[in-house]
Coordinates of C-alpha atoms and ligand atoms in Angstrom, one line a residue:
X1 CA 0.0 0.0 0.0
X2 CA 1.3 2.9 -0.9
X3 CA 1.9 6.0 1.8
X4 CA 0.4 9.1 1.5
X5 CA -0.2 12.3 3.8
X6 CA -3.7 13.2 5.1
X7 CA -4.5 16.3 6.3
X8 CA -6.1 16.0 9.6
X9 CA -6.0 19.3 11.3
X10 CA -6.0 22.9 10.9
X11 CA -5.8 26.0 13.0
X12 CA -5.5 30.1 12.9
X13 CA -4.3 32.5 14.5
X14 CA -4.6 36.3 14.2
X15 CA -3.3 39.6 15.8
X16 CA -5.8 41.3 17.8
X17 CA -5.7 44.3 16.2
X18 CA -8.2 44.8 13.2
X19 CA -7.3 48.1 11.2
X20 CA -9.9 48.7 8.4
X21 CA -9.7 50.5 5.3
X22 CA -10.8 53.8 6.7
X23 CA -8.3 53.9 8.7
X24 CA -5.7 53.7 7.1
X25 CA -6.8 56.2 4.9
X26 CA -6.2 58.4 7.9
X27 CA -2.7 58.0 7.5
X28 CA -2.1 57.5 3.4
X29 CA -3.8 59.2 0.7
X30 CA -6.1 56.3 -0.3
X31 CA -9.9 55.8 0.2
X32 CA -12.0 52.9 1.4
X33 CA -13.8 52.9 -1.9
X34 CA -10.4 52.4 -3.8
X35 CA -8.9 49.7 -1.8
X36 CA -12.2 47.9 -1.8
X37 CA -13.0 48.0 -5.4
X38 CA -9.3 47.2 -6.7
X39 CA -8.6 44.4 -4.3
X40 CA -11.6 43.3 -2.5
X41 CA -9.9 44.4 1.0
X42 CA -11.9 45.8 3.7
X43 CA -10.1 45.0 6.4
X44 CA -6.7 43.4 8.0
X45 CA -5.1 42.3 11.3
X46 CA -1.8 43.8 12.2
X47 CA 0.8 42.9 14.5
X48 CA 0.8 44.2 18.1
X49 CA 4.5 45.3 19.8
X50 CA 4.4 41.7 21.2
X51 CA 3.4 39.3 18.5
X52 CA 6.5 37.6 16.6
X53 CA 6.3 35.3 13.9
X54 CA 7.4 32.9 16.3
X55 CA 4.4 33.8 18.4
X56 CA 1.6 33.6 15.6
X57 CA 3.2 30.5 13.7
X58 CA 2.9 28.7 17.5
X59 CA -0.8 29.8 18.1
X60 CA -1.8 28.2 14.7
X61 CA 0.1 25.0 15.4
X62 CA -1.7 24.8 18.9
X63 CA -5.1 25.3 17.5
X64 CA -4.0 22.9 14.6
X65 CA -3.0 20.3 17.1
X66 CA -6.2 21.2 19.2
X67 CA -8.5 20.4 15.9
X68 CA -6.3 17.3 14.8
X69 CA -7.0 16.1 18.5
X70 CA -3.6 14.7 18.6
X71 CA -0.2 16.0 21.1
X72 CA 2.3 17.9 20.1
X73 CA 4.5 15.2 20.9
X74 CA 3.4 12.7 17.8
X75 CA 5.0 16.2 16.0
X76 CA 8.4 14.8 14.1
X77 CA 8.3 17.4 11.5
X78 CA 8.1 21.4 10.8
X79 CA 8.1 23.0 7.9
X80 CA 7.5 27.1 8.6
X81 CA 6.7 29.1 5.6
X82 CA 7.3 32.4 5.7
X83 CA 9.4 35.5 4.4
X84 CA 9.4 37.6 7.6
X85 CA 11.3 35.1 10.5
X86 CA 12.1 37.1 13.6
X87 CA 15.2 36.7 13.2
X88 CA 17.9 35.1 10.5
X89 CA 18.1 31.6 12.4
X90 CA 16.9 29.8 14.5
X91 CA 14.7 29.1 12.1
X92 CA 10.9 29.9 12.7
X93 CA 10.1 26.2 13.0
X94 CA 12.7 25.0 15.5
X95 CA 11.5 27.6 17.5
X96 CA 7.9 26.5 17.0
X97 CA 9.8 23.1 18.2
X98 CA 10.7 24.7 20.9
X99 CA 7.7 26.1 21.8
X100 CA 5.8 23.0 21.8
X101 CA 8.5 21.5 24.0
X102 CA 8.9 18.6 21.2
X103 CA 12.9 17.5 21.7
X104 CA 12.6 15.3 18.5
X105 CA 12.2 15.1 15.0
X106 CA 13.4 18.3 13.1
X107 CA 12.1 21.4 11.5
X108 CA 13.5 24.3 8.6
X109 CA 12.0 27.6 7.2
X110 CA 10.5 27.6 3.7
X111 CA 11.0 30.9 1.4
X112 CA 8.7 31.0 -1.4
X113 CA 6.9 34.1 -0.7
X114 CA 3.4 34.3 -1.2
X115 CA 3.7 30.7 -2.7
X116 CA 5.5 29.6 0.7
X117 CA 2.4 27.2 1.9
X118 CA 2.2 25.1 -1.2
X119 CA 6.0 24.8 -1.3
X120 CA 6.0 23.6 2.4
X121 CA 3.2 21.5 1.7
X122 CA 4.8 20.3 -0.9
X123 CA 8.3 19.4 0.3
X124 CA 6.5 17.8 3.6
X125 CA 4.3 15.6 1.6
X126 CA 7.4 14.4 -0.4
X127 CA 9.0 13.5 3.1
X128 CA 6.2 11.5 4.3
X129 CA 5.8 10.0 1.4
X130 CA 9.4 8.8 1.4
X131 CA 9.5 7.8 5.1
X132 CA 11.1 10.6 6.7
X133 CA 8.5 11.9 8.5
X134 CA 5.1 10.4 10.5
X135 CA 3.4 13.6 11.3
X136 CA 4.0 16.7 10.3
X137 CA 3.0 20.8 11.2
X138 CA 3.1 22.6 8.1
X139 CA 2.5 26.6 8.9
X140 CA 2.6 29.4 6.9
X141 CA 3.4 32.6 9.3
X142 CA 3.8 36.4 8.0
X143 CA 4.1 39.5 9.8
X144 CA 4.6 41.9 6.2
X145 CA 3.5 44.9 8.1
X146 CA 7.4 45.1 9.3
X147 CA 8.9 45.1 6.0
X148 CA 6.1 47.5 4.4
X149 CA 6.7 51.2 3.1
X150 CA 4.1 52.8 5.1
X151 CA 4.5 55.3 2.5
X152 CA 4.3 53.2 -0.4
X153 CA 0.2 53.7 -0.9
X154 CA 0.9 51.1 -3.8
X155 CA 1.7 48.6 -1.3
X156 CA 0.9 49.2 2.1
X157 CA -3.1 49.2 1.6
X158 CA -2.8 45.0 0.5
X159 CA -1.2 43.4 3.0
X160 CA -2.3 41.7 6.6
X161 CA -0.5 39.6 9.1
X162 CA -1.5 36.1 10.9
X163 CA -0.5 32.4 10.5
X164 CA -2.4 29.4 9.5
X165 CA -1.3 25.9 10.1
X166 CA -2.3 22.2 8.9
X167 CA -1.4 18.4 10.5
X168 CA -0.4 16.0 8.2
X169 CA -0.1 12.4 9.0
X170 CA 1.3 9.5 7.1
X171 CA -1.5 6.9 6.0
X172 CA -1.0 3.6 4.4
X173 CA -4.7 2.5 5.1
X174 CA -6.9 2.1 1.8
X175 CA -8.6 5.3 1.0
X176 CA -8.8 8.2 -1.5
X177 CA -8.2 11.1 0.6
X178 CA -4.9 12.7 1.1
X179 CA -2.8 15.1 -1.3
X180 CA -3.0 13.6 -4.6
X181 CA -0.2 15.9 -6.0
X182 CA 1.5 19.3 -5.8
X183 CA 3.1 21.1 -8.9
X184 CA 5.9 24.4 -8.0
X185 CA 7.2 26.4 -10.4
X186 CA 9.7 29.5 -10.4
X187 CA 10.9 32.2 -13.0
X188 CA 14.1 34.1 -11.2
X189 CA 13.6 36.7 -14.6
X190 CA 11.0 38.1 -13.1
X191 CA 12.1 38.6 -9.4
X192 CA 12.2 42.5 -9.9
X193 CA 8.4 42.8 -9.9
X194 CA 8.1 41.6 -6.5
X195 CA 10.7 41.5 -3.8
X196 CA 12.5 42.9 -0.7
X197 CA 14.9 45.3 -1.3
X198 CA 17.0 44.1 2.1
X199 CA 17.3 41.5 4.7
X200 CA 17.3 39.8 8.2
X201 CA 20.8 40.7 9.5
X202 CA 21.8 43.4 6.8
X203 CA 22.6 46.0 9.5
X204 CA 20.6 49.1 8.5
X205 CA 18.7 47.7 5.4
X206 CA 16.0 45.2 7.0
X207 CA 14.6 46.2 3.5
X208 CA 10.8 46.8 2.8
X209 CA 8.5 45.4 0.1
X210 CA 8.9 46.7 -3.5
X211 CA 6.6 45.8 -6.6
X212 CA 5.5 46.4 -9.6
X213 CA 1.6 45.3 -8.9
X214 CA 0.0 45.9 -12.4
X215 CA 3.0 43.3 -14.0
X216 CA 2.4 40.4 -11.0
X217 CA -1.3 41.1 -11.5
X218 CA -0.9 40.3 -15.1
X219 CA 1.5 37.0 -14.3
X220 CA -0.7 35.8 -11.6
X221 CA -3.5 35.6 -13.7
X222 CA -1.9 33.8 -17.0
X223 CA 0.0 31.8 -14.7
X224 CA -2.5 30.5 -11.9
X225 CA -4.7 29.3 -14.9
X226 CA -2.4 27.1 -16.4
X227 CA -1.1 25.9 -13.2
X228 CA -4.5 24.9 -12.3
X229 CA -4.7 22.9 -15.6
X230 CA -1.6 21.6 -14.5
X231 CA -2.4 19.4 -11.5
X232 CA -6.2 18.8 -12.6
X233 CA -4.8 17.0 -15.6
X234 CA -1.8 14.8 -14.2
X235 CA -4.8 13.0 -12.2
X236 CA -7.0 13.3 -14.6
X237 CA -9.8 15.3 -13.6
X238 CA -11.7 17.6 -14.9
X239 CA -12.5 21.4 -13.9
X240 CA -15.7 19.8 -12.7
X241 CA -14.6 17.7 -10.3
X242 CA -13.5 20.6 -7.8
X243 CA -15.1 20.7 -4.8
X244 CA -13.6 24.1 -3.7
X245 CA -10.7 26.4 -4.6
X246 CA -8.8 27.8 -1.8
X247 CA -6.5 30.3 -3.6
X248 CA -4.2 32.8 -2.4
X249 CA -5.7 35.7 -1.2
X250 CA -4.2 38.7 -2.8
X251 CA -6.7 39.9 -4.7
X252 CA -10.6 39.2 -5.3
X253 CA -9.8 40.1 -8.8
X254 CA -7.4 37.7 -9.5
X255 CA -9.4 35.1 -7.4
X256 CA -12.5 35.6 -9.9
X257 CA -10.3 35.3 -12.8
X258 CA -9.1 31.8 -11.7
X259 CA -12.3 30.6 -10.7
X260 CA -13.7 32.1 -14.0
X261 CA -11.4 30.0 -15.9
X262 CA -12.2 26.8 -13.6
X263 CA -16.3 27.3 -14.7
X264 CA -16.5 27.3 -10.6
X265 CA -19.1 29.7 -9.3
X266 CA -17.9 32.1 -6.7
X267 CA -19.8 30.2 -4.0
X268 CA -17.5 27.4 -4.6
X269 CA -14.6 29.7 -3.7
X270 CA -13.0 30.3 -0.1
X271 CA -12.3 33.7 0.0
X272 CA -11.2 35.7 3.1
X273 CA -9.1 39.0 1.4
X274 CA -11.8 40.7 2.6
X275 CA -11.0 40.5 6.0
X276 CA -7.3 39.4 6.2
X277 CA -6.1 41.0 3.3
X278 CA -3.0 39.5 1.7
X279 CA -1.0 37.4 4.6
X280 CA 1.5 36.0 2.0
X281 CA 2.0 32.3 2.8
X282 CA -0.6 32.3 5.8
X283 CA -3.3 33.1 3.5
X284 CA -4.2 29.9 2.2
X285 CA -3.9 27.7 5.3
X286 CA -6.2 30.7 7.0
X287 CA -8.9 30.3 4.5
X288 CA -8.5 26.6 4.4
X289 CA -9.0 26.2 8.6
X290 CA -12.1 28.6 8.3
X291 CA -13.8 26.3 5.5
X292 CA -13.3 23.7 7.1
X293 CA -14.3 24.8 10.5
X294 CA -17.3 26.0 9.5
X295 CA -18.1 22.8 7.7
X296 CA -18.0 24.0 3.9
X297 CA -15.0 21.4 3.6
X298 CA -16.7 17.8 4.0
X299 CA -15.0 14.6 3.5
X300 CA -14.8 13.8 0.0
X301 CA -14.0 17.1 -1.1
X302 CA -11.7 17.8 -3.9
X303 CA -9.6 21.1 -2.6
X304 CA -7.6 22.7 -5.1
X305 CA -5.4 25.4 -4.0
X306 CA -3.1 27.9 -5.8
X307 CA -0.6 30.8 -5.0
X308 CA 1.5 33.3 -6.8
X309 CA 4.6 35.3 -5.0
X310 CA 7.5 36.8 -5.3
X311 CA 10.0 35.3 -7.6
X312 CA 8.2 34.7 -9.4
X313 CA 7.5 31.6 -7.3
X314 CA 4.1 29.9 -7.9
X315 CA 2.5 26.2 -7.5
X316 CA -0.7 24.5 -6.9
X317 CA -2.0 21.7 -4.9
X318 CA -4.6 19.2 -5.0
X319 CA -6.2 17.4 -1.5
X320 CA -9.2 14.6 -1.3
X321 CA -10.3 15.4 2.5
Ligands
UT7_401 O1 0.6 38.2 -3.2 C1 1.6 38.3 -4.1 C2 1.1 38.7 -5.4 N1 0.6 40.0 -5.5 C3 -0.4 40.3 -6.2 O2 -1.0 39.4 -6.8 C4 -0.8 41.7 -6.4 C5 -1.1 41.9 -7.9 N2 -1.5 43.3 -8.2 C6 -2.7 43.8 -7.8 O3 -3.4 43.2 -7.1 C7 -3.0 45.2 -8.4 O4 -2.2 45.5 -9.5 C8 -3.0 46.3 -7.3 C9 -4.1 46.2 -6.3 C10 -1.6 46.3 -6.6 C11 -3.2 47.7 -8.0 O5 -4.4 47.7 -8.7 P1 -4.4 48.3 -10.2 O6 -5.8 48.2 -10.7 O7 -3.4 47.5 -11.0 O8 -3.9 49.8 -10.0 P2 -2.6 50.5 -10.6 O9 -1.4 50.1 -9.9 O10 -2.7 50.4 -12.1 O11 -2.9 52.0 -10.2 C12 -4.1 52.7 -10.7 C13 -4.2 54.1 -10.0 C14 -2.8 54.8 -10.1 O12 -3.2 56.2 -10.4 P3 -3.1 56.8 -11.8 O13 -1.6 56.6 -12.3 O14 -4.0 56.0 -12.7 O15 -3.5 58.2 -11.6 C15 -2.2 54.7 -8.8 O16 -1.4 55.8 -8.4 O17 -4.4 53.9 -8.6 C16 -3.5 54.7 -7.9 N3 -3.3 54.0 -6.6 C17 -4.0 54.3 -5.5 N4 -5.0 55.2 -5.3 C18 -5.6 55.2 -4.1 C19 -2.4 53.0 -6.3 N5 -2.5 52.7 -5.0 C20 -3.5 53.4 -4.5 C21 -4.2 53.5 -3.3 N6 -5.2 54.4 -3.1 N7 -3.8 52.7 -2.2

């Protein structure tokens, strides 16, 4: 038989502080009604003084843990994915390790972006698949408000922070449900459109977020359609067959144009931009723990999910729950 991972938890956690789009426009020359009709935003958490990435990637792996049912100690894997760690290493995930008080297995940081979650899905699945790993906490974590130009009204208006977080556990029972396969791409021409122009430990250029959003919008439309293509044909399935598309959320634009492309009706579509914004690789793993909390996922499901980042990095996945 062979072994697979099935995802059998998932969990959120969010900063307190909700800042909508009037406020903001307090403090940048922007409007309510332009962030809401060019990106679907209305809202966003942001990070307190005391939340870390450590902090909110931690809360979603207890609540993931919590909805699995299982202890942190069957935990003998971490993959954190994220583009704002606290700090250049530890990595985010042996701290998570830490902070779960697990003493084994082993954990790394993913960077990927915006595409971060469905790389470190990806790359876990691959290492329970080949024996490596039994259980596994995959987290996306992102706090983007600390590497924003709060000048920048092209940027600053999109973005949120949080962390979301899914349990994976090896199977080798009979059964359908599990990832059924993950496709990642990259293009390194086209890393000027979106990127940092600094980094963790560069000692006075921690760098801030720079991009050119009418090109990536462009990319992340052409692209996400044929990478949906991608993994609905190498198990040959049909556009039909999705249950629900759990996309990136950075904007409600490019979320319709995917699910346009699908023939999937919007009501078929998880979408939370409105009220997270764009948390970069938390996104997905957010919208997926609310869907499934509030019992839109249902065994049997056919999830698709799909994100475009910086990079270019993109990739999609495709899980039978
Ligand atoms: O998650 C990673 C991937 N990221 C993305 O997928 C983001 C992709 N890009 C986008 O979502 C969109 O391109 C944006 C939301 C970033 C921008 O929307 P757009 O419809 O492409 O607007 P634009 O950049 O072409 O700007 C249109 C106008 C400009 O003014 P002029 O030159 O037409 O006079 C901007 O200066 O809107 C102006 N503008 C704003 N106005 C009010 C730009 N930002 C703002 C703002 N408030 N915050």
């Amino acid at each position: 038989m062979a072994r697979r991972s099935v995802l059998v938890g998932s969990g959120t956690c969010l900063p307190e502080r909700i800042v909508t789009n009037a406020e903001l426009a307090t403090r940048i020359d922007t409007s309510d009604e332009w962030i809401r009709t060019r990106t679907g935003i209305h809202q966003r958490h942001l990070a307190g003084e005391n939340d870390t990435c450590v902090s909110l990637a931690t809360g979603a792996a207890r609540s993931a843990l919590e909805n699995a049912g299982i202890p942190a100690s069957d935990i003998d894997l971490i993959i954190v994915a994220t583009s704002t760690p606290d700090q250049a290493f530890p990595s985010v995930a042996v701290r998570v390790l830490g902070e779960l008080g697990i003493s084994r297995g082993y954990g790394f940081d993913v960077a990927a972006a915006c595409s971060g979650f469905i790389y470190a899905l990806s790359i876990a699945d691959g290492l329970i698949r080949a024996g490596n790993a039994r259980c596994a906490l995959v987290i996306g974590s992102e706090i983007y408000s600390r590497i924003l130009d709060w000048e920048d009204r092209g940027t600053a208006v999109l973005f949120g922070d949080g962390a979301g977080a899914v349990v994976l556990r090896a199977s080798e029972t009979d059964g359908e449900d599990g990832i059924l396969v993950t496709h990642l791409h990259a293009d390194g021409e086209t890393g000027d459109l979106l990127y940092v122009d600094g980094a963790v430990g560069l000692r006075d250029k921690p760098g801030v977020l720079r991009m050119s959003g009418r090109d990536v919008f462009r990319h992340a439309v052409a692209k996400l359609a044929s990478s949906v293509d991608e993994v609905l044909s190498s198990c040959n399935l049909q556009h039909s067959d999705v249950s629900w598309l759990v996309p990136h959320q950075a904007n409600i634009r490019i979320i319709e144009g995917v699910a346009k492309k699908l023939d999937l009706p919007m009501e078929r579509v998880v979408v939370t931009v409105d009220r997270h914004a764009n948390t970069s690789a938390a996104s997905i793993p957010l919208a997926l723990d609310e869907a499934r909390r509030d019992g839109r996922i249902r065994p049997g499901d056919l999830v698709l999910m799909e994100a475009l980042g910086g990079g270019l990095t993109w990739g999609s996945a495709l899980v039978r729950f």
